[in-house]
PDB file of C-alpha atoms and ligand atoms in Angstrom:
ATOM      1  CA  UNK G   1     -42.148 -15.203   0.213  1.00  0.00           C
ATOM      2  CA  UNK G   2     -39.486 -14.484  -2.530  1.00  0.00           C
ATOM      3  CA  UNK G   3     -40.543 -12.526  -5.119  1.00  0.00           C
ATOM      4  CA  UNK G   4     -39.999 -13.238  -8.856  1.00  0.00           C
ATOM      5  CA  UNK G   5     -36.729 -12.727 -10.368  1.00  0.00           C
ATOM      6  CA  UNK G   6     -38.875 -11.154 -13.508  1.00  0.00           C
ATOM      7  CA  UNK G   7     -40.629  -8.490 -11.630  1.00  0.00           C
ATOM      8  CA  UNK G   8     -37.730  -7.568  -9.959  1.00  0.00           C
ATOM      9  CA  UNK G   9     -35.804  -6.856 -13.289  1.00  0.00           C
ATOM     10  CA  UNK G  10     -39.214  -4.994 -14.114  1.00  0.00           C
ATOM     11  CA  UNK G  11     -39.254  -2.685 -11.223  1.00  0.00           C
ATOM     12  CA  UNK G  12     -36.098  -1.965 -11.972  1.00  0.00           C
ATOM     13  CA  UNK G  13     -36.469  -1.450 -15.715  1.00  0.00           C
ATOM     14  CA  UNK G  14     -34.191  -3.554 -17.388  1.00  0.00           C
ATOM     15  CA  UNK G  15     -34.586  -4.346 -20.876  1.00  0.00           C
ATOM     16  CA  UNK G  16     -35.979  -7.481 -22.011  1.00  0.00           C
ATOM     17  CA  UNK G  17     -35.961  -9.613 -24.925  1.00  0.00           C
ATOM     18  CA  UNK G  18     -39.670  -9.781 -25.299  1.00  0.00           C
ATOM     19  CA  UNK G  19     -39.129 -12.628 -27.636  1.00  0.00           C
ATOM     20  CA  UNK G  20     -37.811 -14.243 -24.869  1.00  0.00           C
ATOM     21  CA  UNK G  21     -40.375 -13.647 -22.331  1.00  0.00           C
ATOM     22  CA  UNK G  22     -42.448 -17.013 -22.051  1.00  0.00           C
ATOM     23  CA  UNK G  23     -39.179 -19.076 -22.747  1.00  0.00           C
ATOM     24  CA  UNK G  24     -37.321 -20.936 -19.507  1.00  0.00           C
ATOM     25  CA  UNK G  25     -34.510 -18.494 -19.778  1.00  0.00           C
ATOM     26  CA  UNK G  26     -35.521 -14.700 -20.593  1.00  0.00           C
ATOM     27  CA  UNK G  27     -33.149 -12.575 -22.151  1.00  0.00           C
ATOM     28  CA  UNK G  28     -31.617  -8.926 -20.713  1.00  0.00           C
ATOM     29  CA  UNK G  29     -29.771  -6.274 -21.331  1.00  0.00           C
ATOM     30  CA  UNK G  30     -26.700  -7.348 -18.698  1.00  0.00           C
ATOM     31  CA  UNK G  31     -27.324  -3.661 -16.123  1.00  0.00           C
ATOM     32  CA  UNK G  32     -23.509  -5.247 -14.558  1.00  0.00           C
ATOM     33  CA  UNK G  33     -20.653  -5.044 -17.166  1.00  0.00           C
ATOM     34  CA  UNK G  34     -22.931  -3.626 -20.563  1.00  0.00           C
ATOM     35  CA  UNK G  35     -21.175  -5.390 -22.792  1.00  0.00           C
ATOM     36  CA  UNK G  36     -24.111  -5.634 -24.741  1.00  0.00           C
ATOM     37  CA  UNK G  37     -25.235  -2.152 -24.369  1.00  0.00           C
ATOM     38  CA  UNK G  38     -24.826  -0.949 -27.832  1.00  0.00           C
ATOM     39  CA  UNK G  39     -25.989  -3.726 -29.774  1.00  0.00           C
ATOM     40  CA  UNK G  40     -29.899  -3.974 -30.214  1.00  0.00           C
ATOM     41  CA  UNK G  41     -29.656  -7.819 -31.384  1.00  0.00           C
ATOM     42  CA  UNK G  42     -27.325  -8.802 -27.827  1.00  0.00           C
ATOM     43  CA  UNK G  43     -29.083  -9.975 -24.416  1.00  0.00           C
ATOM     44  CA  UNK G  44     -26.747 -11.397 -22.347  1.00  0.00           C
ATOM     45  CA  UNK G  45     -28.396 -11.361 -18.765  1.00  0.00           C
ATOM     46  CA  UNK G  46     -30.501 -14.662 -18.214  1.00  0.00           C
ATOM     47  CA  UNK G  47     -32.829 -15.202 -15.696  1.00  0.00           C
ATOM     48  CA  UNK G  48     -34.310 -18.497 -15.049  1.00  0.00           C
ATOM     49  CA  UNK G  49     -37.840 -17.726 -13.619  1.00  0.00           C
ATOM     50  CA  UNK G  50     -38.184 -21.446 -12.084  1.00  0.00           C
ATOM     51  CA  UNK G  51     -35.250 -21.059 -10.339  1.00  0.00           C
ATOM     52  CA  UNK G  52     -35.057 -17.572  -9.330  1.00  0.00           C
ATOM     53  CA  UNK G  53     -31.177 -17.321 -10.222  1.00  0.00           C
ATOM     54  CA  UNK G  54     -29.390 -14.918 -13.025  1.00  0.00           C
ATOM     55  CA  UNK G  55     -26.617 -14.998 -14.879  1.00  0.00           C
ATOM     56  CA  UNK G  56     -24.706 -12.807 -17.513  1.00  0.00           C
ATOM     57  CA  UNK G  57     -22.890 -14.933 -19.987  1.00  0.00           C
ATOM     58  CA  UNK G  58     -20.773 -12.511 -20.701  1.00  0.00           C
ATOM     59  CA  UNK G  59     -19.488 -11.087 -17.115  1.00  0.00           C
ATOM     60  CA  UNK G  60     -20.681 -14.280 -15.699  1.00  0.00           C
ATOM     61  CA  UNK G  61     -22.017 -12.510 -12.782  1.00  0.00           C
ATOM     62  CA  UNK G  62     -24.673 -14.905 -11.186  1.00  0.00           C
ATOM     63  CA  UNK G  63     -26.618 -15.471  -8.495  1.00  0.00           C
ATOM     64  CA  UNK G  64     -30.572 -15.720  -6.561  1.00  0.00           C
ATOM     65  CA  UNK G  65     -32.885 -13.301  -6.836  1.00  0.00           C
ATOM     66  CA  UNK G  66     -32.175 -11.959  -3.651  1.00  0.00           C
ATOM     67  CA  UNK G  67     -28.313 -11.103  -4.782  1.00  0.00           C
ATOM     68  CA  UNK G  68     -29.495  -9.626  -8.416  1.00  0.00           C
ATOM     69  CA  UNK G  69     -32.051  -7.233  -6.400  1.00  0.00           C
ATOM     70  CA  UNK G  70     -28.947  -6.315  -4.010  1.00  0.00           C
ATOM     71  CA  UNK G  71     -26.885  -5.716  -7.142  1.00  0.00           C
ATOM     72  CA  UNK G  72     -29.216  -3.637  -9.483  1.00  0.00           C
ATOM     73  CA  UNK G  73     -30.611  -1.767  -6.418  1.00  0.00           C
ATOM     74  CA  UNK G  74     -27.105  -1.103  -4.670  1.00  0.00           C
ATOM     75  CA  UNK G  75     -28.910  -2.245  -1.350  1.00  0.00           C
ATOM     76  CA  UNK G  76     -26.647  -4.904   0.794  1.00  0.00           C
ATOM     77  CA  UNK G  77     -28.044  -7.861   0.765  1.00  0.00           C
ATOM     78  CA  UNK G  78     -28.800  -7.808   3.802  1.00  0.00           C
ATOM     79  CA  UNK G  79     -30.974  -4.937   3.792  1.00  0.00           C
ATOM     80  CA  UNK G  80     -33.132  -6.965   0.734  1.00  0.00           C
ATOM     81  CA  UNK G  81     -33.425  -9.992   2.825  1.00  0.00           C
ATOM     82  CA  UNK G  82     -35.005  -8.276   5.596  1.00  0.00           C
ATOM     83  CA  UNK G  83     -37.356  -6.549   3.237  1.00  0.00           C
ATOM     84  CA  UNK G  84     -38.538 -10.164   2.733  1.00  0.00           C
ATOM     85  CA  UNK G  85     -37.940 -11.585   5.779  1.00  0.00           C
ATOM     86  CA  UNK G  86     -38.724  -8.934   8.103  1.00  0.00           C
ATOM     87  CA  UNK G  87     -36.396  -8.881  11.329  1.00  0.00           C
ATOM     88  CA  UNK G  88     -35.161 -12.075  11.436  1.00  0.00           C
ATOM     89  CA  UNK G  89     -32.030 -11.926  13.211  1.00  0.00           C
ATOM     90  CA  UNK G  90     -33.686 -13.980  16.337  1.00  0.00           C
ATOM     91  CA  UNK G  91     -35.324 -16.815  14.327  1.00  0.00           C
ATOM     92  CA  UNK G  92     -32.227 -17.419  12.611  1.00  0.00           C
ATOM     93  CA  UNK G  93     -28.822 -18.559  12.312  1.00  0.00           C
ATOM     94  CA  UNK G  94     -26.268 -15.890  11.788  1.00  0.00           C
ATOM     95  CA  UNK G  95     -25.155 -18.152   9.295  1.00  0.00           C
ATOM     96  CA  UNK G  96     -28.720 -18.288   7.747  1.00  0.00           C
ATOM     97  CA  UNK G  97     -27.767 -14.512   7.480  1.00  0.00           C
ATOM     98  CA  UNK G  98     -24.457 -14.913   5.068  1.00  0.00           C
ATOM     99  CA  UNK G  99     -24.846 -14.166   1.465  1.00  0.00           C
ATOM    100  CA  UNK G 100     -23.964 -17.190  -1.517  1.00  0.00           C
ATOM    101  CA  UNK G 101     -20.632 -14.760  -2.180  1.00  0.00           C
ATOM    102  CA  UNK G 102     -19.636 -14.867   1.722  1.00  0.00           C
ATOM    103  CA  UNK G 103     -20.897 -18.755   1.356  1.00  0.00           C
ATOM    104  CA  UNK G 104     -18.664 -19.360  -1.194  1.00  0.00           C
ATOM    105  CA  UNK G 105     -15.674 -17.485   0.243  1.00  0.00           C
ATOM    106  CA  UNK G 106     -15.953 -19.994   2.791  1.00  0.00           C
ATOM    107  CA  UNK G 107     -16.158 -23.067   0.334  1.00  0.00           C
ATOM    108  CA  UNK G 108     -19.500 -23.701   1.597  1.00  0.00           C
ATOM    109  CA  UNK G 109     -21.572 -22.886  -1.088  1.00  0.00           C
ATOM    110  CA  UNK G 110     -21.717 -26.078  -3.106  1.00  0.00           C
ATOM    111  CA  UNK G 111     -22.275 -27.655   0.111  1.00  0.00           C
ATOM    112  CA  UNK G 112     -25.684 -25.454   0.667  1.00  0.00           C
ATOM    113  CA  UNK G 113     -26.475 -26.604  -3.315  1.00  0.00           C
ATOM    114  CA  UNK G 114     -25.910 -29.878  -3.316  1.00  0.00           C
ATOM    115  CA  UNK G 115     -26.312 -31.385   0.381  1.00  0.00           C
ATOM    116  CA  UNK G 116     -28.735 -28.987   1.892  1.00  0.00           C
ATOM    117  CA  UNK G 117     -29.797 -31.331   5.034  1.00  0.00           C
ATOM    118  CA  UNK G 118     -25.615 -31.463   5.744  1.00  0.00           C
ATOM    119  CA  UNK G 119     -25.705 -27.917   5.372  1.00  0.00           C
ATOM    120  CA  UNK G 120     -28.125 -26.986   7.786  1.00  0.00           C
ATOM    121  CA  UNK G 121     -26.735 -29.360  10.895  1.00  0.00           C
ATOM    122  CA  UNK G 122     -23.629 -27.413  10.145  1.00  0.00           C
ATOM    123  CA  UNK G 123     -24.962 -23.847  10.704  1.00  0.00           C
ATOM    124  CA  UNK G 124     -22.267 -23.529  13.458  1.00  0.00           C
ATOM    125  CA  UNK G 125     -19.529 -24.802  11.821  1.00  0.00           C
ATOM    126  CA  UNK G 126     -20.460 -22.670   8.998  1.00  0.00           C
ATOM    127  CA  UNK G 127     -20.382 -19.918  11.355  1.00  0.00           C
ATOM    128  CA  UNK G 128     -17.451 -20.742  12.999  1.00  0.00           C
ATOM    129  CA  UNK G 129     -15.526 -20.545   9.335  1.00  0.00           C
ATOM    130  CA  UNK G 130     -16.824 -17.339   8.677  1.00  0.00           C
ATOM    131  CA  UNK G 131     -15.941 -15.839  11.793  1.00  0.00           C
ATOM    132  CA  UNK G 132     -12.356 -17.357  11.284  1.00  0.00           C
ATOM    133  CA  UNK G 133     -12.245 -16.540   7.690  1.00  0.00           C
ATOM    134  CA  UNK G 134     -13.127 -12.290   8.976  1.00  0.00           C
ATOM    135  CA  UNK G 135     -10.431 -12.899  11.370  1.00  0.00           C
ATOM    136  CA  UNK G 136      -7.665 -13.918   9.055  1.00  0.00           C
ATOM    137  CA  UNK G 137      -8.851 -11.475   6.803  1.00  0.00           C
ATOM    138  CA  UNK G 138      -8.535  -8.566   9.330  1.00  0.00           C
ATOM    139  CA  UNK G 139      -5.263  -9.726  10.242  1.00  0.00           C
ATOM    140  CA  UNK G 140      -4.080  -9.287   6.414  1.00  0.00           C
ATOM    141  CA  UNK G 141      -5.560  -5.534   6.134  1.00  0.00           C
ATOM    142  CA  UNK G 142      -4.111  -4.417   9.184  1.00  0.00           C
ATOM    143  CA  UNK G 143      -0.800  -5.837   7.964  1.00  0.00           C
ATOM    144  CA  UNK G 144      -1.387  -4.156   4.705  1.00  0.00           C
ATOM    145  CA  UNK G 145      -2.407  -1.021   6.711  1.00  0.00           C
ATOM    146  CA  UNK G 146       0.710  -0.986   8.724  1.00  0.00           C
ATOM    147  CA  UNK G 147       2.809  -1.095   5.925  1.00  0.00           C
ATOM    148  CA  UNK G 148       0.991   1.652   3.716  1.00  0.00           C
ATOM    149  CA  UNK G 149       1.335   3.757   6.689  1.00  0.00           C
ATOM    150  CA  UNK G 150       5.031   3.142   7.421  1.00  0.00           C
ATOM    151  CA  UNK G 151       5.965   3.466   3.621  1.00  0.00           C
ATOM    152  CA  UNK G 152       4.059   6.930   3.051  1.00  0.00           C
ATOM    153  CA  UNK G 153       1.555   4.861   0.814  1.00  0.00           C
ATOM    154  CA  UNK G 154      -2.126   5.759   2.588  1.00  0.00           C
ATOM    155  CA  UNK G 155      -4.466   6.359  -0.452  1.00  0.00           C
ATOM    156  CA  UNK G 156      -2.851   2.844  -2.505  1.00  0.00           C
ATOM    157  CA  UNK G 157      -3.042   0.738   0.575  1.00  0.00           C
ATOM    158  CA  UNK G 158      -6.560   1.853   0.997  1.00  0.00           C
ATOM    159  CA  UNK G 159      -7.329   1.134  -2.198  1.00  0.00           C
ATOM    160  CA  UNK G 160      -5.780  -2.601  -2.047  1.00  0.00           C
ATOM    161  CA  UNK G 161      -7.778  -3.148   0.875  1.00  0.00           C
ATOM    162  CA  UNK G 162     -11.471  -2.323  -0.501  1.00  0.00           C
ATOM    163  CA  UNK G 163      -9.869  -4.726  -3.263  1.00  0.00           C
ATOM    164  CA  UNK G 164      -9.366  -7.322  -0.633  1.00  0.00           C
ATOM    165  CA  UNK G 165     -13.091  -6.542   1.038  1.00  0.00           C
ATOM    166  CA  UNK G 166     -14.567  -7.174  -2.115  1.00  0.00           C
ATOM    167  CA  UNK G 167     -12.675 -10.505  -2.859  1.00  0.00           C
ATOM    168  CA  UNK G 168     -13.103 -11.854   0.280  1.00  0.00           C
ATOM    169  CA  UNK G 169     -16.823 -10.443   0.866  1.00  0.00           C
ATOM    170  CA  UNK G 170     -16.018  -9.136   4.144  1.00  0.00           C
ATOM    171  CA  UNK G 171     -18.238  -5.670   4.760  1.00  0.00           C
ATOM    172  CA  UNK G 172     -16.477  -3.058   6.597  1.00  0.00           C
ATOM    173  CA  UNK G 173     -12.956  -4.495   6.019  1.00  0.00           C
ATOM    174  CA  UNK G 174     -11.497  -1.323   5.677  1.00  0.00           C
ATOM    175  CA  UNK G 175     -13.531   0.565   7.901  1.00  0.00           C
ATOM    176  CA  UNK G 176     -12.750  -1.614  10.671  1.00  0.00           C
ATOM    177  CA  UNK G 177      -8.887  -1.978  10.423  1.00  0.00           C
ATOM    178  CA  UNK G 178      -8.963   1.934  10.340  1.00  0.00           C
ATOM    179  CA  UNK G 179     -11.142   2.149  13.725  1.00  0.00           C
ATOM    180  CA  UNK G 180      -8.695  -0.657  15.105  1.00  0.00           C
ATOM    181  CA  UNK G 181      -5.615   1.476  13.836  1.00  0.00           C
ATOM    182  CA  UNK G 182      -7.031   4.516  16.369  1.00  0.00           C
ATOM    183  CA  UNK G 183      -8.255   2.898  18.716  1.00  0.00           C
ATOM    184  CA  UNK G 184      -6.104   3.226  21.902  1.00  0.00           C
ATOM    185  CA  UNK G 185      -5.869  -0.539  22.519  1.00  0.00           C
ATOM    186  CA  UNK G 186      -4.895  -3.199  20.083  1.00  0.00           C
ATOM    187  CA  UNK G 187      -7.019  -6.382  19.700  1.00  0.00           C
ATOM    188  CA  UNK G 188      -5.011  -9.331  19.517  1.00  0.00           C
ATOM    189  CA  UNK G 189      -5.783  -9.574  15.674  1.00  0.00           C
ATOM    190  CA  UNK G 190      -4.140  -6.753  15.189  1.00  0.00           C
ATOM    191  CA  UNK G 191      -1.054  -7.446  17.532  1.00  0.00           C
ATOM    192  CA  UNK G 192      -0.957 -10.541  14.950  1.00  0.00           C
ATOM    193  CA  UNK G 193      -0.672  -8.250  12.257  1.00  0.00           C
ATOM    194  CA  UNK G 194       1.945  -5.614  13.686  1.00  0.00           C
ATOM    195  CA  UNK G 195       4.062  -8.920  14.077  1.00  0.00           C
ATOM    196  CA  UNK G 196       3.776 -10.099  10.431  1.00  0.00           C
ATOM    197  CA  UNK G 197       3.781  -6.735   9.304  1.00  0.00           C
ATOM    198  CA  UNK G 198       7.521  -5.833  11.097  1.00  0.00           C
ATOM    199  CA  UNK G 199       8.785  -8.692   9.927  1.00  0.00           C
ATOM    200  CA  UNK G 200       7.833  -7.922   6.169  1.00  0.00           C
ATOM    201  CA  UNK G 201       9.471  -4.228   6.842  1.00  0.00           C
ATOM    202  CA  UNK G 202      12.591  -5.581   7.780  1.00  0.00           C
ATOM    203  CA  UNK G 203      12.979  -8.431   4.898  1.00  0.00           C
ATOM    204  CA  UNK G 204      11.729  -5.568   2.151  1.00  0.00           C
ATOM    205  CA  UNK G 205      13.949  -2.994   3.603  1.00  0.00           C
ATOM    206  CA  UNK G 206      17.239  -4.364   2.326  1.00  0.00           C
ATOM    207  CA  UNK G 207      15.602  -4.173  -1.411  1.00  0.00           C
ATOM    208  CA  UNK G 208      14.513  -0.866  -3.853  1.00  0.00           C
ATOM    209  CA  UNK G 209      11.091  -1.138  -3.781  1.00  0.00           C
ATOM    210  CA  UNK G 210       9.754  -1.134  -0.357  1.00  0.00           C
ATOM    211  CA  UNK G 211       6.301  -1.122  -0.656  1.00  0.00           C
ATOM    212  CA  UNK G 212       5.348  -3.483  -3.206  1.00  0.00           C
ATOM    213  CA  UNK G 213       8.156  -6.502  -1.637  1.00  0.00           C
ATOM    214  CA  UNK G 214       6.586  -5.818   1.967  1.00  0.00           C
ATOM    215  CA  UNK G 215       3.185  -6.354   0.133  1.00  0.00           C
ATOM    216  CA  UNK G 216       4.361  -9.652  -1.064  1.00  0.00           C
ATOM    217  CA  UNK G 217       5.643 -10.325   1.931  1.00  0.00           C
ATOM    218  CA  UNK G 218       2.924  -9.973   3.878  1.00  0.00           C
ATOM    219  CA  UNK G 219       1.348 -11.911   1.802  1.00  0.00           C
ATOM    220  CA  UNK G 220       3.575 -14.670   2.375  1.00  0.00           C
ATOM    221  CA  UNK G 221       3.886 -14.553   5.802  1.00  0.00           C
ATOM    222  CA  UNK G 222      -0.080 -14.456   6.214  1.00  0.00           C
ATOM    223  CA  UNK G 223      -0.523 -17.282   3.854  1.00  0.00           C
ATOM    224  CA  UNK G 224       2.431 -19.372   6.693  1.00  0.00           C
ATOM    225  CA  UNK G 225       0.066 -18.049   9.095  1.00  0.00           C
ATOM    226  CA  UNK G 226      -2.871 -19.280   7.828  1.00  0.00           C
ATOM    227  CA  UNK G 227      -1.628 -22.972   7.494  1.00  0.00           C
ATOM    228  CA  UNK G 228      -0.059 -22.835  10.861  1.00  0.00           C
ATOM    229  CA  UNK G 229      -3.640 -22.545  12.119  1.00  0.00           C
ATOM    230  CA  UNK G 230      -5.093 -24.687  10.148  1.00  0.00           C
ATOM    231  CA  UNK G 231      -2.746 -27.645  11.438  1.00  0.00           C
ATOM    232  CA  UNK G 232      -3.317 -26.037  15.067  1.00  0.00           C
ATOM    233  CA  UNK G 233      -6.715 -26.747  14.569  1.00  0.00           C
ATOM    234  CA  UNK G 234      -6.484 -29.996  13.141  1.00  0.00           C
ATOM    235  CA  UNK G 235      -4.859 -31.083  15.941  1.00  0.00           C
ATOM    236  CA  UNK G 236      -7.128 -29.994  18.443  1.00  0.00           C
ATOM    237  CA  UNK G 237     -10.100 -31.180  16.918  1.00  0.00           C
TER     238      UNK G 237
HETATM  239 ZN1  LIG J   1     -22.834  -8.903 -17.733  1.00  0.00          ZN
END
């Protein structure tokens, strides 16, 4: 049902090493950071044909073959695992759904490697950490937001939180913190937020550079956040 991590660098004419091309590893230019652009004798994108996985040993960008066509396509990954799949949002799992980045974000991902039958009684815990992991995450960017907004900082703040939606492999992060900011009632998540976000104001406000302390204060204070749920948690479960 996949297809081959080989013609997929094809149809999307990469350059190969053609020495390379019936060894275990084959050799390409790397299309991500192009470090080796301008040397004929360089290849430093490797893709492993038996596995189906790439990696650049320079940018160390890595992953299956359904990431690397995401990535040299621009397509969300999402939109290349239907092409494969078809619809398959009933038959499975949103967690099924979740790409090895969002896995990983998660600390699942060497979980789904290396204990695969664990990993797939877990789909709802799994889910459940994602879920809590976009919450938390939300909760930070509409802190952030807050803050941009209050210290005359729009366009930066934006740009920190695209930075953060990247990191944390959350789609939309921005997109949805903005929606939340105008829509005409708050989710609780974003109550949360107003509350860690005030008290950053007032700590940052008594020093010169408002903006960038309230940023690390935020930070802070959503980091005490985060382990106050944790150890919520813990004690209910
Ligand atoms: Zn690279």
């Amino acid at each position: 049902m996949l297809p081959s991590i080989i013609d997929v660098a094809r149809e999307n004419q990469l350059t190969f090493n053609e020495r390379s091309l019936n060894k275990k590893e084959v050799m390409c230019k790397c299309p991500f950071c192009l470090a080796d652009a301008n040397n004929p004798k360089k290849f430093y994108l490797s893709l492993n044909p038996d596995k189906n996985v790439f990696k650049c040993w320079y940018c160390k960008e890595y992953g299956g073959v359904l990431q690397f066509e995401s990535l040299v396509t621009g397509n969300s990954y999402e939109e290349v695992r239907l092409k494969y799949f078809g619809d398959i949002k009933k038959k499975y799992h949103p967690a099924e759904l979740l790409s090895p980045k969002q896995l990983k974000a998660i600390n699942w991902d060497e979980i789904k490697r290396k204990h695969n039958d664990e990993y797939k009684r877990s789909l709802e815990n799994v889910f459940a950490d994602w879920k809590a992991h976009v919450h938390s995450q939300r909760i930070l960017a509409f802190a952030k937001l807050l803050i941009g907004i209050e210290s005359k900082k729009y366009q930066l703040i934006c740009e920190n939180i695209k930075k953060q939606a990247l990191d944390s492999q959350v789609p939309n992060l921005l997109e949805d913190v903005l929606e939340m900011y105008s829509s005409s009632e708050w989710k609780s998540w974003a109550l949360e937020a107003r509350e860690i976000a005030v008290s950053a104001l007032l700590i940052a406000r008594k020093e010169n550079n408002e903006l960038a302390n309230a940023l690390v204060y935020v930070v802070f204070a959503f980091s005490q956040y985060n382990q106050k749920n944790k150890n919520d948690n813990r004690r209910v479960g």
